[in-house]
Structures are given as structure tokens and as C-alpha cells.
Coordinates of C-alpha atoms in Angstrom, one line a residue:
M28 CA 1.1 -16.4 41.3
S29 CA 0.6 -15.7 37.6
N30 CA 1.3 -18.5 35.2
A31 CA 2.7 -15.7 33.0
A32 CA 5.6 -15.1 35.4
G33 CA 9.1 -16.3 35.0
N34 CA 12.0 -15.9 32.5
E35 CA 12.4 -19.5 31.6
K36 CA 12.9 -20.4 27.9
I37 CA 9.8 -20.8 25.8
A38 CA 8.7 -24.0 24.1
T39 CA 9.6 -24.7 20.5
V40 CA 7.9 -25.7 17.3
R41 CA 9.1 -26.7 13.9
L42 CA 9.2 -24.1 11.1
G43 CA 7.1 -25.5 8.3
N44 CA 7.3 -29.2 7.4
D45 CA 11.1 -29.6 7.5
G46 CA 12.6 -26.5 9.0
P47 CA 14.5 -26.0 12.3
Q48 CA 12.9 -25.9 15.7
I49 CA 12.1 -22.3 16.7
G50 CA 10.7 -20.7 19.7
V51 CA 6.9 -20.5 19.7
Q52 CA 7.2 -16.7 19.8
G53 CA 9.5 -14.7 17.6
F54 CA 10.7 -11.2 17.6
G55 CA 9.7 -8.4 15.2
A56 CA 12.6 -6.0 14.9
M57 CA 11.0 -3.3 12.7
G58 CA 10.3 -0.8 15.5
I59 CA 13.9 -0.6 16.5
S60 CA 14.7 1.5 13.4
E61 CA 11.6 3.6 12.7
F62 CA 7.8 4.0 12.8
Y63 CA 7.3 4.1 16.6
G64 CA 9.3 7.1 17.6
D65 CA 12.9 7.4 18.8
T66 CA 14.9 4.4 19.9
D67 CA 17.5 4.0 22.7
E68 CA 20.0 1.8 20.8
A69 CA 21.7 0.5 23.9
A70 CA 18.3 -0.6 25.3
A71 CA 17.4 -2.2 22.0
R72 CA 20.6 -4.2 21.9
D73 CA 20.0 -5.4 25.4
T74 CA 16.5 -6.5 24.4
L75 CA 18.0 -8.4 21.5
E76 CA 20.3 -10.3 23.9
A77 CA 17.2 -11.0 26.0
T78 CA 15.6 -12.9 23.1
V79 CA 18.4 -15.5 23.3
E80 CA 17.9 -15.8 27.0
A81 CA 14.1 -16.3 26.5
G82 CA 14.4 -18.8 23.7
V83 CA 13.0 -16.5 21.1
T84 CA 14.9 -17.6 18.0
L85 CA 13.0 -16.3 15.0
I86 CA 14.3 -12.8 14.4
D87 CA 12.3 -10.9 11.8
T88 CA 13.4 -7.9 9.7
A89 CA 13.0 -6.6 6.2
D90 CA 15.0 -4.6 3.7
V91 CA 12.6 -1.6 3.9
Y92 CA 12.8 -1.1 7.6
G93 CA 14.8 2.0 8.1
F94 CA 15.7 1.8 4.4
G95 CA 18.1 -1.1 5.3
A96 CA 19.2 0.3 8.6
N97 CA 17.3 -2.4 10.5
E98 CA 19.3 -5.2 8.9
E99 CA 22.5 -3.3 9.5
F100 CA 21.6 -2.8 13.2
L101 CA 20.9 -6.5 13.6
A102 CA 24.2 -7.6 12.0
P103 CA 26.4 -7.6 15.1
F104 CA 23.7 -9.5 17.1
V105 CA 23.4 -12.0 14.3
A106 CA 27.1 -12.5 14.1
A107 CA 27.3 -13.2 17.8
H108 CA 24.4 -15.7 17.8
R109 CA 24.3 -17.1 14.3
D110 CA 23.8 -20.7 15.4
E111 CA 21.2 -19.9 17.9
I112 CA 18.7 -17.9 15.8
T113 CA 16.6 -18.3 12.7
L114 CA 17.0 -15.1 10.6
A115 CA 14.1 -13.8 8.5
T116 CA 14.1 -10.9 6.1
K117 CA 11.9 -9.8 3.2
F118 CA 11.8 -8.2 -0.2
G119 CA 9.1 -6.8 -2.4
L120 CA 8.2 -3.4 -1.0
E121 CA 9.9 -0.2 -2.4
R122 CA 10.2 3.1 -0.6
R123 CA 11.5 6.5 -1.4
V124 CA 13.7 8.6 0.9
D125 CA 12.1 11.8 -0.4
D126 CA 8.6 10.5 0.2
P127 CA 8.3 8.5 3.5
H128 CA 4.6 7.6 2.7
Y129 CA 5.3 6.1 -0.7
R130 CA 5.0 2.3 -1.0
G131 CA 5.5 0.4 -4.2
F132 CA 5.6 -3.3 -5.2
N133 CA 8.3 -5.2 -7.0
N134 CA 8.4 -9.0 -7.3
S135 CA 10.4 -9.2 -10.5
R136 CA 13.2 -11.7 -10.8
A137 CA 15.8 -9.0 -11.4
Y138 CA 14.6 -7.1 -8.3
I139 CA 14.7 -10.2 -6.1
R140 CA 18.2 -11.0 -7.1
K141 CA 19.4 -7.5 -6.4
A142 CA 17.4 -7.4 -3.1
V143 CA 18.8 -10.6 -1.7
E144 CA 22.4 -9.6 -2.4
A145 CA 21.8 -6.3 -0.6
S146 CA 20.3 -8.0 2.4
L147 CA 23.1 -10.5 2.6
R148 CA 25.6 -7.7 2.6
R149 CA 23.8 -5.6 5.2
L150 CA 23.2 -8.5 7.5
D151 CA 26.8 -9.7 6.9
V152 CA 25.7 -13.4 6.4
D153 CA 26.3 -16.0 3.8
V154 CA 22.7 -17.3 3.9
I155 CA 19.3 -16.0 4.9
D156 CA 17.3 -18.7 6.9
L157 CA 13.8 -17.5 5.9
Y158 CA 13.3 -15.2 2.9
Y159 CA 9.8 -13.7 2.5
M160 CA 8.0 -12.0 -0.4
H161 CA 6.9 -9.0 1.7
R162 CA 3.9 -8.1 -0.5
R163 CA 2.4 -9.4 -3.7
D164 CA 3.1 -7.5 -6.9
P165 CA -0.1 -7.9 -9.0
Q166 CA 1.9 -7.2 -12.2
V167 CA 4.1 -10.3 -11.8
P168 CA 2.7 -13.8 -11.9
L169 CA 3.1 -15.4 -8.5
V170 CA 4.6 -18.6 -9.9
E171 CA 7.4 -16.5 -11.5
T172 CA 8.2 -14.8 -8.2
V173 CA 8.3 -18.1 -6.3
A174 CA 10.4 -19.7 -9.1
A175 CA 12.9 -16.8 -8.7
M176 CA 12.9 -17.3 -4.9
A177 CA 13.5 -21.1 -5.4
E178 CA 16.6 -20.3 -7.4
L179 CA 18.0 -18.6 -4.3
V180 CA 17.5 -21.8 -2.4
A181 CA 19.2 -23.9 -5.0
E182 CA 22.1 -21.4 -5.0
G183 CA 22.5 -21.7 -1.2
K184 CA 21.7 -18.0 -0.5
V185 CA 18.4 -18.8 1.2
K186 CA 17.3 -21.8 3.2
Y187 CA 13.5 -21.5 3.4
L188 CA 10.8 -19.5 1.7
G189 CA 8.0 -17.4 3.1
L190 CA 5.2 -15.2 1.9
S191 CA 3.4 -12.3 3.5
E192 CA -0.2 -11.1 3.0
V193 CA -1.3 -13.7 0.5
T194 CA -4.7 -15.4 0.3
G195 CA -5.2 -19.1 0.8
A196 CA -5.5 -19.7 -3.0
E197 CA -2.2 -17.8 -3.5
L198 CA -0.5 -19.8 -0.9
R199 CA -1.5 -23.1 -2.5
E200 CA -0.4 -21.7 -6.0
A201 CA 3.0 -20.8 -4.6
Y202 CA 3.4 -24.1 -2.7
A203 CA 2.9 -26.0 -5.9
V204 CA 6.1 -24.3 -7.3
H205 CA 8.2 -24.7 -4.2
P206 CA 7.5 -25.6 -0.5
I207 CA 6.7 -22.5 1.6
A208 CA 7.8 -22.7 5.2
A209 CA 6.0 -19.7 6.6
L210 CA 3.1 -17.3 5.9
Q211 CA 3.3 -13.9 7.7
S212 CA 0.2 -11.8 7.9
E213 CA -1.5 -9.6 10.4
W214 CA -3.5 -11.7 12.9
S215 CA -4.8 -10.6 16.3
V216 CA -7.9 -10.3 18.5
F217 CA -8.7 -7.2 16.5
S218 CA -7.7 -8.5 13.0
R219 CA -9.0 -11.8 11.8
D220 CA -9.4 -11.5 8.0
V221 CA -6.7 -14.2 7.5
E222 CA -9.2 -16.7 8.8
R223 CA -11.2 -16.4 5.6
S224 CA -8.8 -18.6 3.6
A225 CA -5.1 -18.2 4.5
V226 CA -5.2 -20.0 7.8
G227 CA -7.0 -23.0 6.4
A228 CA -4.6 -23.3 3.5
A229 CA -1.6 -23.0 5.8
A230 CA -2.9 -25.7 8.1
D231 CA -3.5 -28.0 5.1
L232 CA 0.0 -27.5 3.7
G233 CA 1.9 -27.6 7.0
V234 CA 3.0 -23.9 6.7
T235 CA 3.8 -22.1 9.9
F236 CA 1.7 -19.0 10.4
V237 CA 3.7 -16.0 11.7
P238 CA 1.3 -13.3 12.9
Y239 CA 2.6 -9.8 12.7
S240 CA 1.2 -7.0 14.8
P241 CA -0.3 -9.5 17.2
L242 CA -0.8 -6.6 19.7
G243 CA -2.6 -4.4 17.2
R244 CA 0.4 -2.1 17.0
G245 CA -0.1 -1.4 20.7
L246 CA -3.8 -1.0 20.8
L247 CA -4.2 -4.3 22.6
T248 CA -1.7 -3.5 25.3
G249 CA -4.2 -1.1 26.9
A250 CA -1.6 1.7 26.7
F251 CA -3.9 4.2 25.0
A252 CA -7.0 5.9 26.2
D253 CA -7.0 8.0 23.1
A254 CA -4.1 7.1 20.7
S255 CA -5.0 9.9 18.4
K256 CA -3.8 12.4 21.1
E257 CA -1.2 10.3 22.8
L258 CA 1.1 9.3 19.9
A259 CA 4.2 11.3 19.1
S260 CA 3.9 13.5 16.1
D261 CA 6.3 11.4 14.1
D262 CA 4.7 8.1 15.1
H263 CA 3.7 6.2 11.9
R264 CA 0.6 4.8 13.6
R265 CA -1.0 8.3 13.2
T266 CA -1.6 7.3 9.5
H267 CA -3.5 4.2 10.5
P268 CA -7.3 4.6 10.6
R269 CA -7.6 2.6 13.8
F270 CA -5.6 5.2 15.7
S271 CA -7.4 8.3 14.4
D272 CA -9.9 10.5 16.1
E273 CA -13.1 8.7 17.2
N274 CA -11.8 5.3 16.1
A275 CA -9.0 5.4 18.6
K276 CA -11.3 6.0 21.6
A277 CA -13.8 3.4 20.4
N278 CA -11.1 0.7 20.0
A279 CA -9.7 1.5 23.4
A280 CA -13.2 0.9 24.9
L281 CA -13.2 -2.6 23.4
L282 CA -10.5 -3.8 25.7
S283 CA -12.7 -4.2 28.8
P284 CA -13.0 -8.0 28.3
L285 CA -9.2 -8.3 28.0
H286 CA -8.7 -6.3 31.2
K287 CA -11.1 -8.6 33.1
I288 CA -9.5 -11.8 31.8
A289 CA -6.0 -10.4 32.5
A290 CA -7.0 -9.8 36.1
V291 CA -8.0 -13.4 36.5
H292 CA -4.7 -14.7 35.2
G293 CA -2.6 -12.1 37.0
A294 CA -1.4 -11.0 33.6
T295 CA -1.5 -7.9 31.3
T296 CA -3.9 -7.3 28.5
A297 CA -0.9 -7.7 26.1
Q298 CA -0.3 -11.2 27.4
I299 CA -3.9 -12.1 27.0
A300 CA -3.9 -10.8 23.4
L301 CA -0.7 -12.8 22.7
A302 CA -2.1 -15.9 24.4
W303 CA -5.2 -15.7 22.2
V304 CA -3.0 -15.6 19.0
Q305 CA -0.9 -18.5 20.3
Q306 CA -4.0 -20.7 20.9
R307 CA -5.0 -20.3 17.3
A308 CA -2.5 -23.2 16.9
Q309 CA -4.9 -25.6 18.6
V310 CA -8.1 -24.0 17.2
H311 CA -6.9 -24.3 13.6
G312 CA -4.4 -27.1 13.7
L313 CA -1.3 -25.4 12.6
S314 CA 1.9 -24.0 14.1
V315 CA 1.6 -20.3 15.1
V316 CA 4.6 -18.1 15.9
P317 CA 3.6 -14.5 16.5
I318 CA 6.4 -11.8 16.3
P319 CA 5.6 -9.0 18.7
G320 CA 8.2 -6.3 18.8
T321 CA 9.6 -4.3 21.7
R322 CA 12.6 -2.2 22.5
K323 CA 12.6 -3.1 26.2
R324 CA 14.0 -6.2 27.9
S325 CA 11.1 -6.2 30.5
R326 CA 8.5 -6.2 27.7
L327 CA 10.3 -9.0 26.0
F328 CA 9.9 -11.3 29.0
E329 CA 6.3 -10.0 29.5
N330 CA 5.6 -11.1 25.9
T331 CA 7.1 -14.5 26.3
G332 CA 5.2 -15.1 29.5
A333 CA 2.1 -15.1 27.4
T334 CA 3.2 -18.5 25.9
R335 CA 2.5 -20.0 29.3
I336 CA -1.1 -18.8 29.6
T337 CA -4.0 -21.0 28.5
L338 CA -7.3 -19.3 28.0
G339 CA -10.5 -21.2 28.8
A340 CA -13.4 -21.8 26.4
D341 CA -15.5 -19.2 28.2
E342 CA -12.7 -16.6 27.9
L343 CA -12.2 -17.3 24.2
A344 CA -15.9 -16.9 23.7
V345 CA -15.9 -13.5 25.3
L346 CA -13.1 -12.4 22.9
E347 CA -14.6 -13.9 19.8
P348 CA -16.8 -11.0 18.7
L349 CA -14.2 -8.2 19.2
A350 CA -12.7 -8.1 15.7
E351 CA -16.1 -7.3 14.2
Q352 CA -16.5 -4.4 16.5
V353 CA -13.2 -2.7 15.7
S354 CA -13.4 0.8 14.1
G355 CA -11.2 1.5 11.1
D356 CA -9.2 -0.5 8.6
R357 CA -5.8 -2.0 9.4
Y358 CA -4.2 0.4 6.9
A359 CA -5.2 3.6 5.1
N360 CA -4.4 1.8 1.9
M361 CA -5.7 -1.8 1.9
D362 CA -4.3 -2.5 -1.5
F363 CA -1.2 -3.9 0.2
T364 CA -3.2 -6.6 2.0
A365 CA -4.5 -10.1 1.0
V366 CA -8.1 -9.3 2.0
N367 CA -8.2 -6.8 -1.0
R368 CA -7.7 -9.8 -3.3
E369 CA -10.1 -12.3 -1.6
G370 CA -12.7 -13.7 -3.9

């Protein structure tokens, strides 16, 4: 019998140095509203309810997901389970309705104050548990942004602060202004640039690392033989280099070791990929809470089953070189990532 089976509640870990206990796996809600094709809203709401059953308590959204629609969609669920979940949202990215591909930065104090009020209204809450700077605005000193975020804590609008896609040096700079509870950046078997500096800084400071896209936006699930041909025409992943043309086929071919390890554990490749991310906690000495997203209850329990898989040293060694073999960047525009600012 697979040690990934069962729907029992997952273990917990503390958020940052003094935050609440949260499930060791969180839930990324972004895909409910856009980017990955049409959503069955009833199924998505059922999946949200399953998070509570599974002990998944960190619920992650952002003001730009669906131009605010994702926060509004979550509001009824949040109201029904306010004391059971830790609610995270973000500010700092700007989009335009008339140009779906446009992305801009804004970390100014005035923007932050406007953004937090809008998120509080859409989520229908009095306080946001974890408030992230979604992306770094190079035109605004980081210390000024964190100081503005700290004001929200002092005013009781936010409980804990988080950053996304920052370097280790930037995390240390921010922490000197106000404690940071969580750092959210992409981290998976296929994406390991955060290990250059961010992971070590987070471990030193007691910051919880929250890996987004721990399944490589679906590449690590084994669902695609050639994603460039299999994705829907409106699927945002078509704009990502790793899903295009020859890159897509080359990356699918890299999954052979995951398939073999999954067979040994009676698990799926997705579970092996998530277990790998989870075990970074022991490897690097910090708390790690990945936030895979799904719109299906069955996948939610499949994902949480990964928290009960332990990979052996030989299995970890087999997976070690995969990231260096991946074809294509994480994004078409890497200006939005921390690796672009690494010294």
C-alpha cells in the first residue's frame, strides 16, 4: 500500500518565527480564476472545502489574479472558515484589462495603502493574515516598501509580512526593517535558482519558504507528452518558454526518473515532485510549505498525500541534476524574478 494514500490531515509547522501553526502544504488559488483554462466553479468550491478536511490551512491568492476576482471568489469560503485558515494575499503587480500580457511593478506607499484596502474589501475581512510584496519594484527602495507594510501591521490591517521573488540579500535587508514571516518564490525539481542565496537567508532568519509552482505549472505531473500542442489556446502557459515547441518535448522526457521513483512508492510523479520540495526542509534547515493549486478535490488529496512520502538518499541523488537539464526559462520575461538581480 502506498504511503501516499489516505485522506488524514497533514502535519503542521509554524509560520515564520512567531506565526500560527499551518499545514505543511498550502493551497494556491490562482488557477481558479484564470491562466489555466475554464473553471467549474462548483468543483472549485468543493475543492476549497477539501482543504479544510485535509488540514491545508494556508490559502494563497493575490489582488491581480482575475483582476481581483480570485479574492472575491474566496470570500465566502474565508467567511465560513475564518478561524481555521491562514489567509495570504499580495500587492505589487499591476495589470491592464485591455492588455492581458502587460505586467508592471508598483511598491510605493500610496499604492500599498490603496491595494490593502481593496483586498480587505474583496475578501470581506478585517485583517489579512499574511501580506506579500508580490514583486520587487526596482524604482522604490526596499526599506521604504517594507516600512509601509509595517505600518499596516501596526494598524491591525495585516498580521504578518511576506516577500516574493527576492534575493537572499534583499530578504536580509527587509528583515532588518521588520520581521518577515514568509518568502514565496518558485522552487521545484525543475527550478532551483532560489538555492543560490534566498534559501540560505530564509534558513538563517527563521523565514518560512513558500514554494509556488512546485509542480512546474503541470510539467512535473507527467500530464504532457508535448505541452506545446496539448494546452488550450487560451492557456497562459503557452507564453512560458518551457511549454513551447521543442522545449516542451525535451522537458517531458526528463520525467523518466520521477516515473520510476513513483512506481516504487505507489505514487504519482506529482507526489514525488512535491515530496522533493517538502524534503528541502530537512536539507536546508528551514520550514517549507509548498502551495500547489488544483480545481479538483481528488487532486487536492493526491497532493497532500505527498507530505507522507520520504525519498531516500539514492532517489534524491537521481533527481539532483534535473534542474540543470531543463529547456527554457521560467518566464518569457525574467525581469520579474529574483535571479535577474542576483550578484
